mmCIF file of C-alpha atoms in Angstrom:
data_model
loop_
_atom_site.group_PDB
_atom_site.id
_atom_site.type_symbol
_atom_site.label_atom_id
_atom_site.label_comp_id
_atom_site.label_asym_id
_atom_site.label_seq_id
_atom_site.Cartn_x
_atom_site.Cartn_y
_atom_site.Cartn_z
ATOM 1 C CA MET A 1 142.361 45.329 173.640
ATOM 2 C CA VAL A 2 140.066 42.302 173.182
ATOM 3 C CA LYS A 3 140.005 42.798 169.397
ATOM 4 C CA ARG A 4 143.782 42.971 169.325
ATOM 5 C CA LEU A 5 144.111 39.776 171.361
ATOM 6 C CA SER A 6 141.563 38.072 169.120
ATOM 7 C CA TYR A 7 143.524 39.187 166.053
ATOM 8 C CA HIS A 8 146.759 37.769 167.486
ATOM 9 C CA TYR A 9 145.011 34.533 168.473
ATOM 10 C CA ASP A 10 143.639 34.153 164.932
ATOM 11 C CA LYS A 11 147.066 34.808 163.418
ATOM 12 C CA LEU A 12 148.748 32.366 165.784
ATOM 13 C CA THR A 13 146.131 29.714 165.028
ATOM 14 C CA SER A 14 146.702 30.240 161.288
ATOM 15 C CA ILE A 15 150.460 29.874 161.658
ATOM 16 C CA ILE A 16 150.181 26.749 163.813
ATOM 17 C CA PHE A 17 147.729 25.201 161.355
ATOM 18 C CA ALA A 18 150.021 25.922 158.390
ATOM 19 C CA VAL A 19 153.028 24.410 160.201
ATOM 20 C CA VAL A 20 151.098 21.278 161.231
ATOM 21 C CA ILE A 21 149.737 20.720 157.725
ATOM 22 C CA SER A 22 153.214 21.249 156.259
ATOM 23 C CA LEU A 23 154.749 18.744 158.650
ATOM 24 C CA LEU A 24 152.018 16.207 158.006
ATOM 25 C CA SER A 25 152.378 16.444 154.252
ATOM 26 C CA MET A 26 156.187 16.162 154.314
ATOM 27 C CA SER A 27 155.956 12.479 155.127
ATOM 28 C CA MET A 28 153.513 11.690 152.344
ATOM 29 C CA VAL A 29 153.909 10.540 148.795
ATOM 30 C CA TRP A 30 151.450 12.429 146.605
ATOM 31 C CA ALA A 31 148.286 10.533 145.853
ATOM 32 C CA GLU A 32 144.982 11.665 144.453
ATOM 33 C CA PRO A 33 142.340 12.278 147.132
ATOM 34 C CA ARG A 34 139.821 9.483 147.458
ATOM 35 C CA LEU A 35 136.489 8.962 149.141
ATOM 36 C CA ASP A 36 137.232 5.763 151.084
ATOM 37 C CA ILE A 37 138.088 7.724 154.187
ATOM 38 C CA GLU A 38 136.086 8.290 157.352
ATOM 39 C CA VAL A 39 134.891 11.562 158.853
ATOM 40 C CA LYS A 40 132.986 12.403 162.016
ATOM 41 C CA GLY A 41 129.611 14.041 161.440
ATOM 42 C CA ARG A 42 127.943 16.698 163.576
ATOM 43 C CA ASP A 43 126.048 13.966 165.379
ATOM 44 C CA GLY A 44 129.350 12.391 166.465
ATOM 45 C CA GLN A 45 128.861 9.371 164.208
ATOM 46 C CA THR A 46 131.688 8.313 161.906
ATOM 47 C CA TYR A 47 130.949 7.540 158.253
ATOM 48 C CA SER A 48 132.907 6.932 155.080
ATOM 49 C CA LEU A 49 132.742 9.524 152.337
ATOM 50 C CA SER A 50 132.459 6.606 149.892
ATOM 51 C CA GLU A 51 128.918 6.068 151.236
ATOM 52 C CA LEU A 52 128.016 9.162 149.209
ATOM 53 C CA SER A 53 128.963 7.556 145.874
ATOM 54 C CA GLY A 54 126.330 7.962 143.199
ATOM 55 C CA GLN A 55 126.058 11.655 143.985
ATOM 56 C CA VAL A 56 128.161 14.618 142.898
ATOM 57 C CA ILE A 57 130.239 15.333 146.003
ATOM 58 C CA TYR A 58 131.693 18.721 146.908
ATOM 59 C CA ILE A 59 134.116 18.456 149.827
ATOM 60 C CA ASP A 60 135.261 21.680 151.427
ATOM 61 C CA PHE A 61 137.929 22.013 154.133
ATOM 62 C CA TRP A 62 137.423 25.032 156.387
ATOM 63 C CA ALA A 63 138.276 26.553 159.765
ATOM 64 C CA SER A 64 136.667 29.162 161.990
ATOM 65 C CA TRP A 65 139.571 31.604 161.559
ATOM 66 C CA CYS A 66 139.478 31.465 157.746
ATOM 67 C CA GLY A 67 138.149 34.707 156.227
ATOM 68 C CA PRO A 68 137.362 33.282 152.755
ATOM 69 C CA CYS A 69 135.500 30.405 154.457
ATOM 70 C CA ARG A 70 133.011 32.965 155.768
ATOM 71 C CA LYS A 71 132.318 33.941 152.163
ATOM 72 C CA SER A 72 132.075 30.373 150.888
ATOM 73 C CA PHE A 73 129.428 29.192 153.363
ATOM 74 C CA PRO A 74 126.525 31.270 151.992
ATOM 75 C CA TRP A 75 127.470 30.139 148.469
ATOM 76 C CA MET A 76 127.604 26.466 149.515
ATOM 77 C CA ASP A 77 124.202 26.890 151.174
ATOM 78 C CA GLU A 78 122.858 28.341 147.925
ATOM 79 C CA MET A 79 124.297 25.418 145.918
ATOM 80 C CA HIS A 80 122.861 22.943 148.422
ATOM 81 C CA ASN A 81 119.413 24.522 148.183
ATOM 82 C CA LYS A 82 119.511 24.609 144.360
ATOM 83 C CA TYR A 83 121.001 21.196 143.617
ATOM 84 C CA SER A 84 120.728 18.764 146.539
ATOM 85 C CA ASP A 85 117.540 17.273 145.090
ATOM 86 C CA LYS A 86 119.429 16.722 141.806
ATOM 87 C CA GLY A 87 122.185 14.719 143.503
ATOM 88 C CA LEU A 88 124.669 17.243 144.928
ATOM 89 C CA LYS A 89 126.110 16.409 148.338
ATOM 90 C CA ILE A 90 128.211 19.062 150.080
ATOM 91 C CA VAL A 91 130.392 18.039 153.022
ATOM 92 C CA ALA A 92 132.298 20.833 154.775
ATOM 93 C CA ILE A 93 135.087 19.368 156.912
ATOM 94 C CA ASN A 94 136.193 21.547 159.811
ATOM 95 C CA LEU A 95 139.875 21.544 160.775
ATOM 96 C CA ASP A 96 139.788 23.551 164.014
ATOM 97 C CA PHE A 97 141.718 21.983 166.901
ATOM 98 C CA ASP A 98 138.836 23.020 169.160
ATOM 99 C CA SER A 99 135.371 22.172 167.805
ATOM 100 C CA THR A 100 133.756 24.871 169.973
ATOM 101 C CA LEU A 101 135.334 27.410 167.589
ATOM 102 C CA ALA A 102 133.543 25.693 164.715
ATOM 103 C CA ASP A 103 130.287 25.771 166.689
ATOM 104 C CA LYS A 104 130.602 29.549 167.159
ATOM 105 C CA PHE A 105 131.281 29.970 163.428
ATOM 106 C CA LEU A 106 128.198 27.873 162.601
ATOM 107 C CA GLN A 107 126.034 29.948 164.935
ATOM 108 C CA GLN A 108 126.956 32.987 162.834
ATOM 109 C CA LEU A 109 126.780 31.187 159.482
ATOM 110 C CA PRO A 110 124.364 28.261 159.792
ATOM 111 C CA ALA A 111 124.746 25.561 157.164
ATOM 112 C CA GLN A 112 122.041 23.449 155.534
ATOM 113 C CA PHE A 113 124.669 21.092 154.086
ATOM 114 C CA SER A 114 126.655 18.410 155.948
ATOM 115 C CA ILE A 115 129.345 19.388 158.429
ATOM 116 C CA ALA A 116 132.104 16.995 159.475
ATOM 117 C CA TYR A 117 135.066 17.338 161.815
ATOM 118 C CA ASP A 118 138.732 16.421 161.360
ATOM 119 C CA VAL A 119 140.307 17.628 164.618
ATOM 120 C CA GLU A 120 143.329 15.353 164.164
ATOM 121 C CA HIS A 121 143.741 16.406 160.490
ATOM 122 C CA LYS A 122 143.839 12.811 159.217
ATOM 123 C CA VAL A 123 141.521 13.590 156.317
ATOM 124 C CA ALA A 124 143.347 16.846 155.563
ATOM 125 C CA LYS A 125 146.584 14.874 155.422
ATOM 126 C CA GLU A 126 145.066 12.373 152.973
ATOM 127 C CA PHE A 127 143.822 15.216 150.765
ATOM 128 C CA GLU A 128 147.095 17.145 151.080
ATOM 129 C CA ILE A 129 145.314 20.472 151.333
ATOM 130 C CA LEU A 130 147.364 23.522 150.369
ATOM 131 C CA GLY A 131 145.290 26.399 151.731
ATOM 132 C CA MET A 132 141.984 27.432 153.216
ATOM 133 C CA PRO A 133 139.395 26.811 152.096
ATOM 134 C CA SER A 134 140.265 23.867 149.843
ATOM 135 C CA SER A 135 137.517 22.187 147.868
ATOM 136 C CA TYR A 136 137.349 18.945 145.916
ATOM 137 C CA LEU A 137 134.649 18.013 143.427
ATOM 138 C CA PHE A 138 133.949 14.332 142.728
ATOM 139 C CA ASN A 139 131.686 12.927 140.022
ATOM 140 C CA ARG A 140 128.987 10.308 140.633
ATOM 141 C CA LYS A 141 131.564 7.528 140.148
ATOM 142 C CA GLY A 142 133.650 8.907 143.021
ATOM 143 C CA GLU A 143 136.384 10.234 140.729
ATOM 144 C CA LEU A 144 138.076 13.526 141.536
ATOM 145 C CA VAL A 145 137.213 16.038 138.812
ATOM 146 C CA SER A 146 138.502 19.366 140.104
ATOM 147 C CA THR A 147 140.050 21.132 143.073
ATOM 148 C CA HIS A 148 140.131 24.736 144.234
ATOM 149 C CA VAL A 149 142.286 26.446 146.829
ATOM 150 C CA GLY A 150 140.743 29.617 148.204
ATOM 151 C CA PHE A 151 137.340 31.044 147.424
ATOM 152 C CA TYR A 152 137.009 33.824 144.862
ATOM 153 C CA GLY A 153 133.783 35.683 144.167
ATOM 154 C CA GLU A 154 134.746 36.236 140.541
ATOM 155 C CA ASN A 155 134.840 32.439 140.027
ATOM 156 C CA LEU A 156 131.381 31.616 141.403
ATOM 157 C CA MET A 157 129.889 31.028 137.955
ATOM 158 C CA GLU A 158 132.763 28.685 137.070
ATOM 159 C CA TYR A 159 132.313 26.729 140.320
ATOM 160 C CA GLU A 160 128.581 26.354 139.719
ATOM 161 C CA THR A 161 129.069 25.412 136.050
ATOM 162 C CA GLU A 162 131.382 22.551 137.092
ATOM 163 C CA ILE A 163 128.734 21.257 139.500
ATOM 164 C CA VAL A 164 125.881 21.523 136.989
ATOM 165 C CA LYS A 165 127.924 19.760 134.305
ATOM 166 C CA LEU A 166 128.532 16.811 136.634
ATOM 167 C CA LEU A 167 124.908 16.715 137.761
ATOM 168 C CA ASN A 168 123.817 16.517 134.122
ATOM 169 C CA GLU A 169 126.083 13.564 133.344
ATOM 170 C CA SER A 170 124.365 10.191 133.283
ATOM 171 C CA LYS A 171 123.693 8.596 136.634
#
């Protein structure tokens, strides 16, 4: 009974999220995502993503109910551990309406990389995300280089190759 209720809650949360994101994006004119936008970190402090310029930045939007997000977190941890000292900065932006759901997720899948919160979906609206997870890769100049919707195991080598290529470009 509890599993069934949890399943329905997850489905309802997914539907509500999709409707909210759709409504938010209806009022927007398409623009390329940019880094001069603020997020709230795990410590509660607000910072601008543009403060990360000079590094290769991988921004990932996720939610606790997202199945593929559970698969992407170990991979992002691996990328963080391999490349953070070479200039990779990963910021995973949570979109749950209730941050305690994100906390439970992070207890199960701890992250070594940066976690931020976008409870009001302002950043998600700016990025015009189309699905979960959605990731955006920026070069050291802060220019958007690639985007991915979803997380597919068969594309892991491609994802990593994109990161390594950007890390190897001149600083």
